Amino acid sequence: MTQVLITGFPGFLASRLMVRLTDFYNGYHFICLVQKKFLPQAEKLRTELMAQHPSLNGRLELVTGDITLPDAGLEPAVLDRVIQSAEDVWHLAAIYDLAIPREPAYLVNTVGTGLIAGLASRMKNLKHLFYISTAYVSGKRTGTIYEEELSAGQSFRNHYEETKYLAEVEIRKFRHDLPLTIFRPGIIVGHSQTGETQKFDGPYYVIQVMDRLPKGFLMTLLGSGNHTVNLVPVDYCIGAMAWLATHADSAGKVYHLTDPSPLTQLEIAQSFSDALGKNLHFLSVPSWLAKGVLSIGPVAQLAGLPSVLVDYFDHPHQYDCTNTLAGLEGSGIRCPSFREVSPVLVRYFLEKKKEFATRQALY
């Protein structure tokens, strides 16, 4: 049985990725690295996953540790077993927060990634190291961004982007010595069939604002509305990663897990308006004005829209995903049009809005 070390559990992506991986290959034993403070939550989730997916029974092992410590903070006996027997490493742990201060972001996202890569380099039977980055290591770059590109002198909009970029720089130092694959998702939204998500942020802020508006009302766009926004359902990202990891010759490659035909901000807003039955009208405003107004605390609180959204909803860039499309050929896995997905997301939001609070994703 293949021993797999995975970080980021009990996070939304890591837990669902393990289930999807077993759809393609049933010989995995997962060693889940969990921060001690998240252990009760991880144990609860493990019980739920094994009840829902009996094939996982006895194959989800929880070990406490911390990616920011040498040897991931593993106990000596566990560390020795990982070094001797682990064949695959999936590194998903990160702080996914656009407002995070630089110091904790750098420690977790950059230093932690380098330490996990260093640990992987000591594994006696390592076959593959998979790293989950983000498409937004591109920072403020414009135009078409290709999968093999990383450093192009770009600047960054926040510490999340910068520290994930630096993490890629760090892990690429091992590229010639380790079988490394890098996945770069776009902005991940809920499940395309069920709408399930872990939190209501990003484009969900827009849904929340629209939900409060009366029918036929006027709503301003965050900038021109003419630039595309790369939103991808979580099930597409997970399915693509699992397939590429188990079926494609992925070592040494970078994959953009992005929508090959993304909608513009205006098209996304119209799809949300239609799904909510609002028949809203939209007005374009300069991005500098939208960001300036939303940077005023009381206004941002009243509007329910963080100013950082402007940076992602009004930026002239596209992500090439040639490697991903080629690797998924024949798999039946495709990124659905966001027009298909938006009604599902809105329905889930309406069902869950009273019990849901926007919350930071787990690391």
Short mmCIF file of N, CA and C in Angstrom, two decimals, residues 151-249:
data_model
loop_
_atom_site.label_atom_id
_atom_site.label_comp_id
_atom_site.label_asym_id
_atom_site.label_seq_id
_atom_site.Cartn_x
_atom_site.Cartn_y
_atom_site.Cartn_z
N SER A 151 8.99 33.80 -12.39
CA SER A 151 9.60 35.10 -12.10
C SER A 151 9.63 35.96 -13.35
N ALA A 152 8.92 37.08 -13.28
CA ALA A 152 8.91 38.01 -14.40
C ALA A 152 9.01 39.45 -13.90
N GLY A 153 9.62 39.61 -12.73
CA GLY A 153 9.76 40.94 -12.16
C GLY A 153 8.47 41.52 -11.62
N GLN A 154 7.47 40.66 -11.37
CA GLN A 154 6.17 41.15 -10.94
C GLN A 154 6.18 41.67 -9.51
N SER A 155 5.26 42.58 -9.24
CA SER A 155 4.98 43.00 -7.88
C SER A 155 3.68 42.32 -7.43
N PHE A 156 3.33 42.50 -6.17
CA PHE A 156 2.21 41.73 -5.61
C PHE A 156 1.22 42.64 -4.91
N ARG A 157 -0.03 42.16 -4.85
CA ARG A 157 -1.11 42.95 -4.26
C ARG A 157 -1.24 42.75 -2.76
N ASN A 158 -0.66 41.66 -2.26
CA ASN A 158 -0.79 41.37 -0.83
C ASN A 158 0.27 40.35 -0.44
N HIS A 159 0.39 40.10 0.85
CA HIS A 159 1.42 39.19 1.36
C HIS A 159 1.11 37.72 1.03
N TYR A 160 -0.16 37.41 0.84
CA TYR A 160 -0.51 36.04 0.43
C TYR A 160 0.14 35.72 -0.91
N GLU A 161 -0.09 36.57 -1.91
CA GLU A 161 0.50 36.35 -3.23
C GLU A 161 2.03 36.28 -3.14
N GLU A 162 2.62 37.25 -2.45
CA GLU A 162 4.07 37.32 -2.39
C GLU A 162 4.67 36.07 -1.74
N THR A 163 4.09 35.63 -0.63
CA THR A 163 4.69 34.49 0.08
C THR A 163 4.43 33.17 -0.64
N LYS A 164 3.34 33.07 -1.38
CA LYS A 164 3.13 31.87 -2.21
C LYS A 164 4.10 31.87 -3.40
N TYR A 165 4.37 33.04 -3.95
CA TYR A 165 5.39 33.15 -4.99
C TYR A 165 6.76 32.72 -4.45
N LEU A 166 7.12 33.25 -3.29
CA LEU A 166 8.41 32.89 -2.70
C LEU A 166 8.47 31.40 -2.36
N ALA A 167 7.31 30.82 -2.01
CA ALA A 167 7.26 29.38 -1.74
C ALA A 167 7.58 28.59 -3.01
N GLU A 168 7.06 29.05 -4.14
CA GLU A 168 7.40 28.38 -5.41
C GLU A 168 8.88 28.52 -5.74
N VAL A 169 9.40 29.71 -5.50
CA VAL A 169 10.85 29.90 -5.71
C VAL A 169 11.62 28.90 -4.86
N GLU A 170 11.20 28.72 -3.62
CA GLU A 170 11.89 27.83 -2.69
C GLU A 170 11.77 26.38 -3.13
N ILE A 171 10.58 25.94 -3.48
CA ILE A 171 10.39 24.53 -3.79
C ILE A 171 11.01 24.16 -5.14
N ARG A 172 11.11 25.15 -6.04
CA ARG A 172 11.72 24.89 -7.34
C ARG A 172 13.23 24.62 -7.22
N LYS A 173 13.82 24.98 -6.09
CA LYS A 173 15.23 24.66 -5.88
C LYS A 173 15.45 23.14 -5.84
N PHE A 174 14.37 22.41 -5.55
CA PHE A 174 14.45 20.95 -5.46
C PHE A 174 14.01 20.28 -6.75
N ARG A 175 13.68 21.08 -7.75
CA ARG A 175 13.04 20.54 -8.96
C ARG A 175 13.91 19.54 -9.71
N HIS A 176 15.22 19.74 -9.69
CA HIS A 176 16.11 18.84 -10.44
C HIS A 176 16.44 17.58 -9.66
N ASP A 177 16.13 17.58 -8.37
CA ASP A 177 16.46 16.42 -7.53
C ASP A 177 15.23 15.62 -7.11
N LEU A 178 14.06 16.24 -7.17
CA LEU A 178 12.83 15.58 -6.74
C LEU A 178 11.81 15.55 -7.87
N PRO A 179 10.97 14.52 -7.91
CA PRO A 179 9.88 14.46 -8.90
C PRO A 179 8.74 15.39 -8.45
N LEU A 180 8.83 16.64 -8.84
CA LEU A 180 7.94 17.69 -8.33
C LEU A 180 6.87 18.06 -9.35
N THR A 181 5.63 18.17 -8.88
CA THR A 181 4.53 18.70 -9.68
C THR A 181 3.90 19.85 -8.92
N ILE A 182 3.63 20.95 -9.63
CA ILE A 182 3.04 22.14 -9.02
C ILE A 182 1.66 22.37 -9.64
N PHE A 183 0.65 22.51 -8.77
CA PHE A 183 -0.70 22.85 -9.20
C PHE A 183 -1.00 24.28 -8.79
N ARG A 184 -1.55 25.06 -9.72
CA ARG A 184 -1.90 26.46 -9.44
C ARG A 184 -3.39 26.70 -9.71
N PRO A 185 -4.21 26.59 -8.68
CA PRO A 185 -5.64 26.88 -8.87
C PRO A 185 -5.91 28.37 -9.04
N GLY A 186 -7.03 28.67 -9.70
CA GLY A 186 -7.54 30.03 -9.73
C GLY A 186 -8.29 30.31 -8.43
N ILE A 187 -9.31 31.15 -8.48
CA ILE A 187 -10.14 31.45 -7.31
C ILE A 187 -11.13 30.30 -7.16
N ILE A 188 -10.99 29.54 -6.08
CA ILE A 188 -11.81 28.34 -5.91
C ILE A 188 -13.15 28.71 -5.30
N VAL A 189 -14.22 28.21 -5.94
CA VAL A 189 -15.58 28.40 -5.43
C VAL A 189 -16.16 27.03 -5.09
N GLY A 190 -17.43 26.99 -4.76
CA GLY A 190 -18.06 25.76 -4.29
C GLY A 190 -18.19 24.69 -5.35
N HIS A 191 -18.71 23.55 -4.93
CA HIS A 191 -18.90 22.38 -5.78
C HIS A 191 -19.89 22.70 -6.90
N SER A 192 -19.56 22.30 -8.12
CA SER A 192 -20.38 22.67 -9.27
C SER A 192 -21.74 21.99 -9.29
N GLN A 193 -21.89 20.87 -8.55
CA GLN A 193 -23.16 20.14 -8.53
C GLN A 193 -23.96 20.39 -7.26
N THR A 194 -23.28 20.58 -6.14
CA THR A 194 -23.97 20.75 -4.86
C THR A 194 -23.86 22.16 -4.30
N GLY A 195 -22.86 22.91 -4.73
CA GLY A 195 -22.60 24.25 -4.19
C GLY A 195 -21.81 24.24 -2.91
N GLU A 196 -21.52 23.07 -2.35
CA GLU A 196 -20.84 22.99 -1.06
C GLU A 196 -19.53 23.78 -1.07
N THR A 197 -19.33 24.56 -0.01
CA THR A 197 -18.10 25.31 0.15
C THR A 197 -17.81 25.43 1.64
N GLN A 198 -16.60 25.85 1.96
CA GLN A 198 -16.21 25.99 3.35
C GLN A 198 -16.51 27.38 3.90
N LYS A 199 -16.56 28.37 3.03
CA LYS A 199 -16.75 29.73 3.50
C LYS A 199 -17.34 30.58 2.38
N PHE A 200 -17.96 31.67 2.78
CA PHE A 200 -18.52 32.62 1.83
C PHE A 200 -17.61 33.84 1.77
N ASP A 201 -16.68 33.84 0.83
CA ASP A 201 -15.82 35.00 0.62
C ASP A 201 -15.61 35.16 -0.87
N GLY A 202 -14.67 36.02 -1.29
CA GLY A 202 -14.43 36.22 -2.72
C GLY A 202 -15.72 36.62 -3.44
N PRO A 203 -16.10 35.89 -4.48
CA PRO A 203 -17.31 36.25 -5.24
C PRO A 203 -18.59 36.15 -4.42
N TYR A 204 -18.54 35.41 -3.31
CA TYR A 204 -19.74 35.31 -2.46
C TYR A 204 -20.09 36.64 -1.81
N TYR A 205 -19.10 37.52 -1.64
CA TYR A 205 -19.41 38.86 -1.14
C TYR A 205 -20.38 39.57 -2.10
N VAL A 206 -20.16 39.37 -3.40
CA VAL A 206 -21.02 39.98 -4.40
C VAL A 206 -22.44 39.41 -4.30
N ILE A 207 -22.54 38.08 -4.13
CA ILE A 207 -23.86 37.46 -3.97
C ILE A 207 -24.56 38.03 -2.74
N GLN A 208 -23.83 38.21 -1.65
CA GLN A 208 -24.44 38.72 -0.43
C GLN A 208 -24.98 40.14 -0.62
N VAL A 209 -24.22 40.99 -1.33
CA VAL A 209 -24.69 42.35 -1.59
C VAL A 209 -25.95 42.31 -2.45
N MET A 210 -25.92 41.53 -3.53
CA MET A 210 -27.07 41.44 -4.42
C MET A 210 -28.31 40.92 -3.69
N ASP A 211 -28.10 40.00 -2.79
CA ASP A 211 -29.22 39.41 -2.05
C ASP A 211 -29.96 40.45 -1.23
N ARG A 212 -29.25 41.51 -0.81
CA ARG A 212 -29.87 42.56 0.01
C ARG A 212 -30.55 43.64 -0.82
N LEU A 213 -30.26 43.68 -2.11
CA LEU A 213 -30.79 44.74 -2.97
C LEU A 213 -32.21 44.41 -3.44
N PRO A 214 -33.04 45.44 -3.64
CA PRO A 214 -34.37 45.19 -4.21
C PRO A 214 -34.27 44.86 -5.70
N LYS A 215 -35.29 44.21 -6.21
CA LYS A 215 -35.31 43.86 -7.64
C LYS A 215 -35.24 45.11 -8.50
N GLY A 216 -34.50 44.98 -9.62
CA GLY A 216 -34.41 46.07 -10.57
C GLY A 216 -33.52 47.22 -10.13
N PHE A 217 -32.77 47.05 -9.04
CA PHE A 217 -31.94 48.11 -8.48
C PHE A 217 -30.66 48.27 -9.31
N LEU A 218 -29.95 49.35 -9.03
CA LEU A 218 -28.67 49.63 -9.69
C LEU A 218 -27.53 49.16 -8.80
N MET A 219 -26.56 48.47 -9.39
CA MET A 219 -25.38 48.04 -8.64
C MET A 219 -24.14 48.42 -9.43
N THR A 220 -23.15 48.96 -8.73
CA THR A 220 -21.90 49.33 -9.39
C THR A 220 -20.99 48.12 -9.51
N LEU A 221 -20.26 48.06 -10.59
CA LEU A 221 -19.23 47.05 -10.78
C LEU A 221 -17.93 47.52 -10.14
N LEU A 222 -17.03 46.60 -9.87
CA LEU A 222 -15.74 46.94 -9.28
C LEU A 222 -14.74 47.21 -10.40
N GLY A 223 -14.85 48.38 -11.01
CA GLY A 223 -14.04 48.71 -12.16
C GLY A 223 -14.88 48.65 -13.43
N SER A 224 -14.22 48.38 -14.53
CA SER A 224 -14.90 48.43 -15.83
C SER A 224 -15.91 47.29 -16.02
N GLY A 225 -15.61 46.16 -15.42
CA GLY A 225 -16.47 44.98 -15.63
C GLY A 225 -16.12 44.18 -16.85
N ASN A 226 -15.12 44.64 -17.62
CA ASN A 226 -14.81 44.01 -18.90
C ASN A 226 -13.71 42.95 -18.82
N HIS A 227 -13.02 42.86 -17.68
CA HIS A 227 -11.92 41.90 -17.55
C HIS A 227 -12.43 40.58 -16.97
N THR A 228 -11.80 39.50 -17.37
CA THR A 228 -12.23 38.18 -16.91
C THR A 228 -11.78 37.93 -15.47
N VAL A 229 -12.54 37.09 -14.78
CA VAL A 229 -12.24 36.68 -13.41
C VAL A 229 -12.22 35.16 -13.40
N ASN A 230 -11.11 34.58 -12.96
CA ASN A 230 -10.96 33.13 -13.09
C ASN A 230 -11.47 32.39 -11.86
N LEU A 231 -12.72 31.96 -11.93
CA LEU A 231 -13.38 31.23 -10.86
C LEU A 231 -13.50 29.76 -11.26
N VAL A 232 -13.08 28.86 -10.37
CA VAL A 232 -13.10 27.42 -10.70
C VAL A 232 -13.75 26.63 -9.56
N PRO A 233 -14.66 25.72 -9.89
CA PRO A 233 -15.31 24.91 -8.85
C PRO A 233 -14.32 23.98 -8.15
N VAL A 234 -14.53 23.76 -6.87
CA VAL A 234 -13.61 22.94 -6.09
C VAL A 234 -13.55 21.51 -6.63
N ASP A 235 -14.67 20.96 -7.11
CA ASP A 235 -14.66 19.58 -7.60
C ASP A 235 -13.83 19.45 -8.88
N TYR A 236 -13.80 20.50 -9.70
CA TYR A 236 -12.93 20.45 -10.88
C TYR A 236 -11.47 20.43 -10.46
N CYS A 237 -11.09 21.31 -9.52
CA CYS A 237 -9.70 21.35 -9.06
C CYS A 237 -9.27 20.01 -8.49
N ILE A 238 -10.10 19.45 -7.64
CA ILE A 238 -9.75 18.19 -6.98
C ILE A 238 -9.69 17.05 -7.99
N GLY A 239 -10.70 16.98 -8.87
CA GLY A 239 -10.70 15.92 -9.88
C GLY A 239 -9.51 16.01 -10.81
N ALA A 240 -9.16 17.23 -11.22
CA ALA A 240 -8.01 17.42 -12.11
C ALA A 240 -6.72 17.02 -11.42
N MET A 241 -6.53 17.44 -10.17
CA MET A 241 -5.31 17.08 -9.45
C MET A 241 -5.18 15.56 -9.29
N ALA A 242 -6.28 14.92 -8.90
CA ALA A 242 -6.24 13.47 -8.68
C ALA A 242 -5.95 12.73 -9.98
N TRP A 243 -6.56 13.15 -11.07
CA TRP A 243 -6.33 12.48 -12.35
C TRP A 243 -4.89 12.69 -12.82
N LEU A 244 -4.44 13.93 -12.80
CA LEU A 244 -3.09 14.23 -13.28
C LEU A 244 -2.03 13.54 -12.44
N ALA A 245 -2.31 13.38 -11.15
CA ALA A 245 -1.35 12.72 -10.26
C ALA A 245 -1.26 11.22 -10.51
N THR A 246 -2.34 10.63 -10.97
CA THR A 246 -2.39 9.17 -11.09
C THR A 246 -2.37 8.66 -12.53
N HIS A 247 -2.57 9.56 -13.50
CA HIS A 247 -2.65 9.11 -14.88
C HIS A 247 -1.66 9.79 -15.83
N ALA A 248 -1.22 10.97 -15.50
CA ALA A 248 -0.37 11.73 -16.42
C ALA A 248 1.10 11.66 -16.00
N ASP A 249 1.96 11.90 -16.97
CA ASP A 249 3.39 12.01 -16.67
C ASP A 249 3.62 13.43 -16.17
#
